[in-house]
mmCIF file with all atom_site columns, C-alpha atoms in Angstrom:
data_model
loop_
_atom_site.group_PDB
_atom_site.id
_atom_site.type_symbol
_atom_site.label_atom_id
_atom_site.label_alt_id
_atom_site.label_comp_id
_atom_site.label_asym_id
_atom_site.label_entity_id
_atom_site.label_seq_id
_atom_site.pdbx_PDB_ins_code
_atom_site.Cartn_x
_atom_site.Cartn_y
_atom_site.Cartn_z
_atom_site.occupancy
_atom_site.B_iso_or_equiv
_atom_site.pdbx_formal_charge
_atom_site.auth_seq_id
_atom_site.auth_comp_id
_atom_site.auth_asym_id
_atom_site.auth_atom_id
_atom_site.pdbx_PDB_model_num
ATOM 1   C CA . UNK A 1 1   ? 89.326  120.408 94.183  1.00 0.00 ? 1   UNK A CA 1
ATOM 2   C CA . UNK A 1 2   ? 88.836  123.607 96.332  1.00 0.00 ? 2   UNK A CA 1
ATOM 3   C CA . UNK A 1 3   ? 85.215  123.709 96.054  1.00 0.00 ? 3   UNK A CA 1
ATOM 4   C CA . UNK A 1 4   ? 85.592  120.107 98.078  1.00 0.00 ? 4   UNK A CA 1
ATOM 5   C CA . UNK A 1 5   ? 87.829  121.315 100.274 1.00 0.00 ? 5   UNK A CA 1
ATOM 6   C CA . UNK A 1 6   ? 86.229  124.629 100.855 1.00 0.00 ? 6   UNK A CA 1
ATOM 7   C CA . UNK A 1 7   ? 82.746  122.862 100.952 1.00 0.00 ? 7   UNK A CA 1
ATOM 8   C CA . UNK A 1 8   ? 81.059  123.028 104.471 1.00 0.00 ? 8   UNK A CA 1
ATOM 9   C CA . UNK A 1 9   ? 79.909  119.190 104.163 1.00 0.00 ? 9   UNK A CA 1
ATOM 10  C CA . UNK A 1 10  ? 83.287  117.946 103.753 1.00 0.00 ? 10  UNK A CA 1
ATOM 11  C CA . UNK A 1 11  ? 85.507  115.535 105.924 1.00 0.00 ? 11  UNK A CA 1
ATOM 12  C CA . UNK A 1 12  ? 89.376  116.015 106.630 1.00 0.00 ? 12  UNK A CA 1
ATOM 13  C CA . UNK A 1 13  ? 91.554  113.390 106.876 1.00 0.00 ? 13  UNK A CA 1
ATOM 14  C CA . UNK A 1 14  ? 94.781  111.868 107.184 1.00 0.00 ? 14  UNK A CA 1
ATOM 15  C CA . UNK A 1 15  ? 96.193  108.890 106.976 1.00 0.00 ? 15  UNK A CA 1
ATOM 16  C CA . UNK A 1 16  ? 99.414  106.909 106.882 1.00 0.00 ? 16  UNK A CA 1
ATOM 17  C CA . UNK A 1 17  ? 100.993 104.854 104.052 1.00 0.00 ? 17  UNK A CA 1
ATOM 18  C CA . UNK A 1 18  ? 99.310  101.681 103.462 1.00 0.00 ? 18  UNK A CA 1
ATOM 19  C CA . UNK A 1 19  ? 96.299  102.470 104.855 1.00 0.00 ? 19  UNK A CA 1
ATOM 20  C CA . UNK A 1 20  ? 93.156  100.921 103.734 1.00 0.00 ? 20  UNK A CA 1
ATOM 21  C CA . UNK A 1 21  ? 90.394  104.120 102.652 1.00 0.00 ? 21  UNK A CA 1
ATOM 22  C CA . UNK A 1 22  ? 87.995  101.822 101.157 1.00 0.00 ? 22  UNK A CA 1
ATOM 23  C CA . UNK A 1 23  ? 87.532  98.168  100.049 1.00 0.00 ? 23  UNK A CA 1
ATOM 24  C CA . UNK A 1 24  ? 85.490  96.791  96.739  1.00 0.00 ? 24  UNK A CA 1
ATOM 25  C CA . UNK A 1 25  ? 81.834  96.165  97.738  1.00 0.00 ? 25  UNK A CA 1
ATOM 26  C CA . UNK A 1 26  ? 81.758  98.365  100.451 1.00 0.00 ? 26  UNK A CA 1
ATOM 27  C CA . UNK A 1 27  ? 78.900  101.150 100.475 1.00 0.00 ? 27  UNK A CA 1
ATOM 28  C CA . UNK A 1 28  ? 79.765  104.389 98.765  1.00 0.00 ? 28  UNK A CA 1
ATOM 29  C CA . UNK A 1 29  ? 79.259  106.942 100.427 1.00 0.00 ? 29  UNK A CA 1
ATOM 30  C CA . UNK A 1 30  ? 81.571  109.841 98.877  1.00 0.00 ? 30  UNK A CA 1
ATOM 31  C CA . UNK A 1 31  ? 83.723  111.259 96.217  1.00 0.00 ? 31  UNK A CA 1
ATOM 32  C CA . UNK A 1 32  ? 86.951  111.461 97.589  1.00 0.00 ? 32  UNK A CA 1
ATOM 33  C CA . UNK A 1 33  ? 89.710  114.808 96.492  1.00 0.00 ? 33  UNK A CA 1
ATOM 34  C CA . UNK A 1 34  ? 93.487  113.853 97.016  1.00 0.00 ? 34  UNK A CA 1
ATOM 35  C CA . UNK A 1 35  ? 95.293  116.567 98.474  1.00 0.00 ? 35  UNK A CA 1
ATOM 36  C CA . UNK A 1 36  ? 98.151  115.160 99.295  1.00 0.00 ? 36  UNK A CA 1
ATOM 37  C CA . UNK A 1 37  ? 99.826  111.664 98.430  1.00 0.00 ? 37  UNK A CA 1
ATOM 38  C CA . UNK A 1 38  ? 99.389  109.167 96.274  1.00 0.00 ? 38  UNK A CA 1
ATOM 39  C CA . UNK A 1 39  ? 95.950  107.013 96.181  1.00 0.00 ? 39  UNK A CA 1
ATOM 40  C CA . UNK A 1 40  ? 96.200  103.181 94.206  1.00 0.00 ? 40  UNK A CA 1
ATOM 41  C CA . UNK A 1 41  ? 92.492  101.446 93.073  1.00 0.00 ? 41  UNK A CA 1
ATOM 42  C CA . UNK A 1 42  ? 92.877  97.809  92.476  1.00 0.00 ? 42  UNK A CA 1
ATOM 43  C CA . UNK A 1 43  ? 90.622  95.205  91.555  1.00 0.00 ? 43  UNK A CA 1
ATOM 44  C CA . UNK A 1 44  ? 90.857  91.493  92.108  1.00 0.00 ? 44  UNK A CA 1
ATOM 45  C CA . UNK A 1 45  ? 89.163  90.811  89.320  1.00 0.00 ? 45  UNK A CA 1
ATOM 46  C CA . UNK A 1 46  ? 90.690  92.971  86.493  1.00 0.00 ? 46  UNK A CA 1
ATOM 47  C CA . UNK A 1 47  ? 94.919  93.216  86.646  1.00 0.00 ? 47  UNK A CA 1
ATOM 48  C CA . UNK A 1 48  ? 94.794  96.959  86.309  1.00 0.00 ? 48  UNK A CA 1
ATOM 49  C CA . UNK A 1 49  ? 95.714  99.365  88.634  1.00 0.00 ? 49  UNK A CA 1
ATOM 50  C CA . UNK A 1 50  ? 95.153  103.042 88.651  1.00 0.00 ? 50  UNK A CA 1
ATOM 51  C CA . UNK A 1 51  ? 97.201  105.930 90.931  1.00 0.00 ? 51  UNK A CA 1
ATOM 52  C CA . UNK A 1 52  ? 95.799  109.036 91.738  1.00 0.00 ? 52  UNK A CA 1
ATOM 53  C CA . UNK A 1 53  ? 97.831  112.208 92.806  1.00 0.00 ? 53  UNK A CA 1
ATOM 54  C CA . UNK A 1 54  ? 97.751  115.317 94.603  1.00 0.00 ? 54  UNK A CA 1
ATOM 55  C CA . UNK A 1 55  ? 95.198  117.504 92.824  1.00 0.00 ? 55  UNK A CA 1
ATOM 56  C CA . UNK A 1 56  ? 92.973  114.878 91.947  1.00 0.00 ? 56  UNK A CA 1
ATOM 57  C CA . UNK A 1 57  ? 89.884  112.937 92.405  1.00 0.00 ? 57  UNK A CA 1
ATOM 58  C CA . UNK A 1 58  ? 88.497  109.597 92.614  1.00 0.00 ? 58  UNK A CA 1
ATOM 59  C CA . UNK A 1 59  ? 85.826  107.355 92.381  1.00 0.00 ? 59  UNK A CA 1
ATOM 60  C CA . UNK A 1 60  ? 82.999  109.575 91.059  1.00 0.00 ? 60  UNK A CA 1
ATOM 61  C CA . UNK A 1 61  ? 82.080  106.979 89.049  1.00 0.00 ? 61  UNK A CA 1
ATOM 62  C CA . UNK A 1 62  ? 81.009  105.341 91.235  1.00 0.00 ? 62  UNK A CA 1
ATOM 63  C CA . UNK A 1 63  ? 79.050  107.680 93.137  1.00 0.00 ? 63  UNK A CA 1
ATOM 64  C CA . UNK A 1 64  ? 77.406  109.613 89.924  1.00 0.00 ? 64  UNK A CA 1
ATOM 65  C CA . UNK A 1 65  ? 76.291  105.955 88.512  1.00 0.00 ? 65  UNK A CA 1
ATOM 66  C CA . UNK A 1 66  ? 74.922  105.640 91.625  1.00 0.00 ? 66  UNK A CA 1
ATOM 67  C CA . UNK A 1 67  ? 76.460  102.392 92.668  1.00 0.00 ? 67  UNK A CA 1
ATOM 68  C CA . UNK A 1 68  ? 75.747  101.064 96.050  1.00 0.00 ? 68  UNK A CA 1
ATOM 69  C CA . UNK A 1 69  ? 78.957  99.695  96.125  1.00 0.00 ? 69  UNK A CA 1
ATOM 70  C CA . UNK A 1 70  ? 82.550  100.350 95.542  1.00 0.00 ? 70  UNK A CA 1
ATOM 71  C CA . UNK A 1 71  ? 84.248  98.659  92.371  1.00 0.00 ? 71  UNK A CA 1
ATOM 72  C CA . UNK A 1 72  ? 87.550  98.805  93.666  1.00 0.00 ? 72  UNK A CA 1
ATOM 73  C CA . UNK A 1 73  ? 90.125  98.927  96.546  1.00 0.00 ? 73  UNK A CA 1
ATOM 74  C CA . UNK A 1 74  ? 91.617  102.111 97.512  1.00 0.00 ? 74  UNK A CA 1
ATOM 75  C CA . UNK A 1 75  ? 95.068  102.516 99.625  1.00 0.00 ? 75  UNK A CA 1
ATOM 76  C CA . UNK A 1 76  ? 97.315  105.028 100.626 1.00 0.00 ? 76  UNK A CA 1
ATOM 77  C CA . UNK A 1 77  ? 101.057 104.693 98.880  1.00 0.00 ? 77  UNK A CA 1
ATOM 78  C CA . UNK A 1 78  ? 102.303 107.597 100.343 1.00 0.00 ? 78  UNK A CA 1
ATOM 79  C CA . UNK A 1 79  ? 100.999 109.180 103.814 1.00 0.00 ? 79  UNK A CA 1
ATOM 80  C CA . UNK A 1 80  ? 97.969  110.635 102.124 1.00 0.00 ? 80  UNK A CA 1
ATOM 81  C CA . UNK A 1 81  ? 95.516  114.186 103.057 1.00 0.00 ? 81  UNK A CA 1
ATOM 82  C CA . UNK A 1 82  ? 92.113  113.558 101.874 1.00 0.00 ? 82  UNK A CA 1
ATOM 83  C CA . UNK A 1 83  ? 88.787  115.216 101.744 1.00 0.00 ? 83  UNK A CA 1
ATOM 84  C CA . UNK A 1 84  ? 85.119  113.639 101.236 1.00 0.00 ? 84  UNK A CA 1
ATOM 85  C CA . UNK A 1 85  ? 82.287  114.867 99.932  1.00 0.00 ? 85  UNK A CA 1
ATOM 86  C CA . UNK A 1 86  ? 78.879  112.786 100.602 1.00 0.00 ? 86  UNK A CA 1
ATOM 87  C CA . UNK A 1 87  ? 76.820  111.924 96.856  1.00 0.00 ? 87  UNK A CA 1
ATOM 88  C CA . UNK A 1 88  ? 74.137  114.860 98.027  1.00 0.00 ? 88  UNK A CA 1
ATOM 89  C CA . UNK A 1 89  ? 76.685  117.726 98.038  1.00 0.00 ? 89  UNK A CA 1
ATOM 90  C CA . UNK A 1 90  ? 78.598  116.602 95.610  1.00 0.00 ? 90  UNK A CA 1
ATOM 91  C CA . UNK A 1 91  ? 75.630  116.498 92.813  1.00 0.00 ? 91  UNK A CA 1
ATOM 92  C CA . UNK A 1 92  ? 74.744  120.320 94.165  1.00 0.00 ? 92  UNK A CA 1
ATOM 93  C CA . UNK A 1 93  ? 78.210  121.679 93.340  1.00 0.00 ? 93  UNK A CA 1
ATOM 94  C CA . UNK A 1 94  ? 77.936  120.172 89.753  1.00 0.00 ? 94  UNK A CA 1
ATOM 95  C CA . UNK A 1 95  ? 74.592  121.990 89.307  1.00 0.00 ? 95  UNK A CA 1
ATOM 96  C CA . UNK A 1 96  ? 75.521  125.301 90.947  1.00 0.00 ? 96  UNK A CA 1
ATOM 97  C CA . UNK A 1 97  ? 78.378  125.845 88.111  1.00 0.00 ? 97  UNK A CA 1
ATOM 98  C CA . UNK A 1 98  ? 79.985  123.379 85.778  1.00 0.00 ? 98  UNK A CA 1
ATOM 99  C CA . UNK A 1 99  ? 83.262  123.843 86.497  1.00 0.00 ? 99  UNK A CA 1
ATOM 100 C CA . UNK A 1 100 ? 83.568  120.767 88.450  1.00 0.00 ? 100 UNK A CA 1
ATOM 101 C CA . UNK A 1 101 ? 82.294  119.199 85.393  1.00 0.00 ? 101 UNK A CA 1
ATOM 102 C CA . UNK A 1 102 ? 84.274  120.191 83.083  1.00 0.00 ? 102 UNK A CA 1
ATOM 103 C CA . UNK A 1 103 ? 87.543  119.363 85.682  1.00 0.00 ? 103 UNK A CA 1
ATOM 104 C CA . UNK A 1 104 ? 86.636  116.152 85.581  1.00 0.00 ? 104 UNK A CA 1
ATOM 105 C CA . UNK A 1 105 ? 85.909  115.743 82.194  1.00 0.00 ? 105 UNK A CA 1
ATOM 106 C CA . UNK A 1 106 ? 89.441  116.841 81.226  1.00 0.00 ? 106 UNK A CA 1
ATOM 107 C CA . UNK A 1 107 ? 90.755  114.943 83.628  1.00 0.00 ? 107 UNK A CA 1
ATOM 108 C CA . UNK A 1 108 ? 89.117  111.546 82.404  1.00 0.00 ? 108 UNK A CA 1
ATOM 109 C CA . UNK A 1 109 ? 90.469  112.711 78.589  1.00 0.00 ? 109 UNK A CA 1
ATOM 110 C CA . UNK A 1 110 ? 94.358  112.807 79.711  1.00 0.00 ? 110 UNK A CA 1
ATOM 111 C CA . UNK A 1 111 ? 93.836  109.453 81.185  1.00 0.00 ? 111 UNK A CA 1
ATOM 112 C CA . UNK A 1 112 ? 92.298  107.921 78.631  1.00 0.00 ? 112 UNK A CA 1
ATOM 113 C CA . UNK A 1 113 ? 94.738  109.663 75.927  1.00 0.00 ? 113 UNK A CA 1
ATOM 114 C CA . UNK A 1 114 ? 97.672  108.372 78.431  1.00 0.00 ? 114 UNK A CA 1
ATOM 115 C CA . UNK A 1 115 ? 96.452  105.249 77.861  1.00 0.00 ? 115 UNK A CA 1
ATOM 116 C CA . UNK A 1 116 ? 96.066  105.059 74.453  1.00 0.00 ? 116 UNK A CA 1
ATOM 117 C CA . UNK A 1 117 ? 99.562  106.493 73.405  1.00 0.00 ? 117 UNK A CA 1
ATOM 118 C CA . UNK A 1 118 ? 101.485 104.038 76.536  1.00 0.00 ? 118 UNK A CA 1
ATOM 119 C CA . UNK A 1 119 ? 99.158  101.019 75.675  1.00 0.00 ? 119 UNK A CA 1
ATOM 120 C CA . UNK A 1 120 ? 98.882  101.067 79.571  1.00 0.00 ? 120 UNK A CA 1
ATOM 121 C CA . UNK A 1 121 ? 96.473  99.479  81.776  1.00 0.00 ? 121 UNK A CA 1
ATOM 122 C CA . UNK A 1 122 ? 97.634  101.950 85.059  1.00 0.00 ? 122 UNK A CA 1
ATOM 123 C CA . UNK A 1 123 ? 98.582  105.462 85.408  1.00 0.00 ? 123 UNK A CA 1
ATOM 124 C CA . UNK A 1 124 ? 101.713 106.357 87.677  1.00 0.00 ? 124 UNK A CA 1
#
């Protein structure tokens, strides 16, 4: 999360509950690192919903499988501090060290053991 923040390439913002930071099928064009608020990712087509907190980031996915575009909607629950990192930058932090890597690989395993033990189809 601080090497996003800290990164020279990312974007800052801000923005108010309820707002709309991206819809499904529209271009990807970062990852995006929650520093504040909470973040939900719906999906018309599937009834699950995932929330994302302060500390944590989202939609990598999307952006490592290099999908044009987004799978999901994203919108702020709370008033919400974000930063973005374009696909570029993002792929040179996880080959300068791997401790991005390995972040997000521990953060994939708690939600997916979450899961298992709740039998939930959403994080809160």
């Amino acid at each position: 999360m601080q090497l996003i923040n800290e990164h020279p390439a990312s974007e800052h913002l801000t923005l108010p509950t309820g707002s709309i930071i991206f819809h499904c099928k529209e271009p990807v064009r970062a990852i995006y690192a929650l520093r504040q608020g909470l973040v939900e990712l719906t999906n018309k087509c599937f009834s699950g919903r995932l929330r994302f907190g302060a500390g944590e980031l989202f939609f990598y996915e999307d952006l490592l499988e290099c999908r044009e575009h987004h799978s999901r909607d994203a919108r702020a629950v709370t008033p919400v501090a974000l930063a973005l990192l374009d696909r570029a930058s993002f792929l040179e932090l996880i080959h300068q060290g791997p401790t991005i890597g390995i972040y997000l690989l521990g953060r994939q395993y708690v939600r997916l053991r979450e899961q298992r033990t709740t039998e939930a189809c959403h994080f809160y």
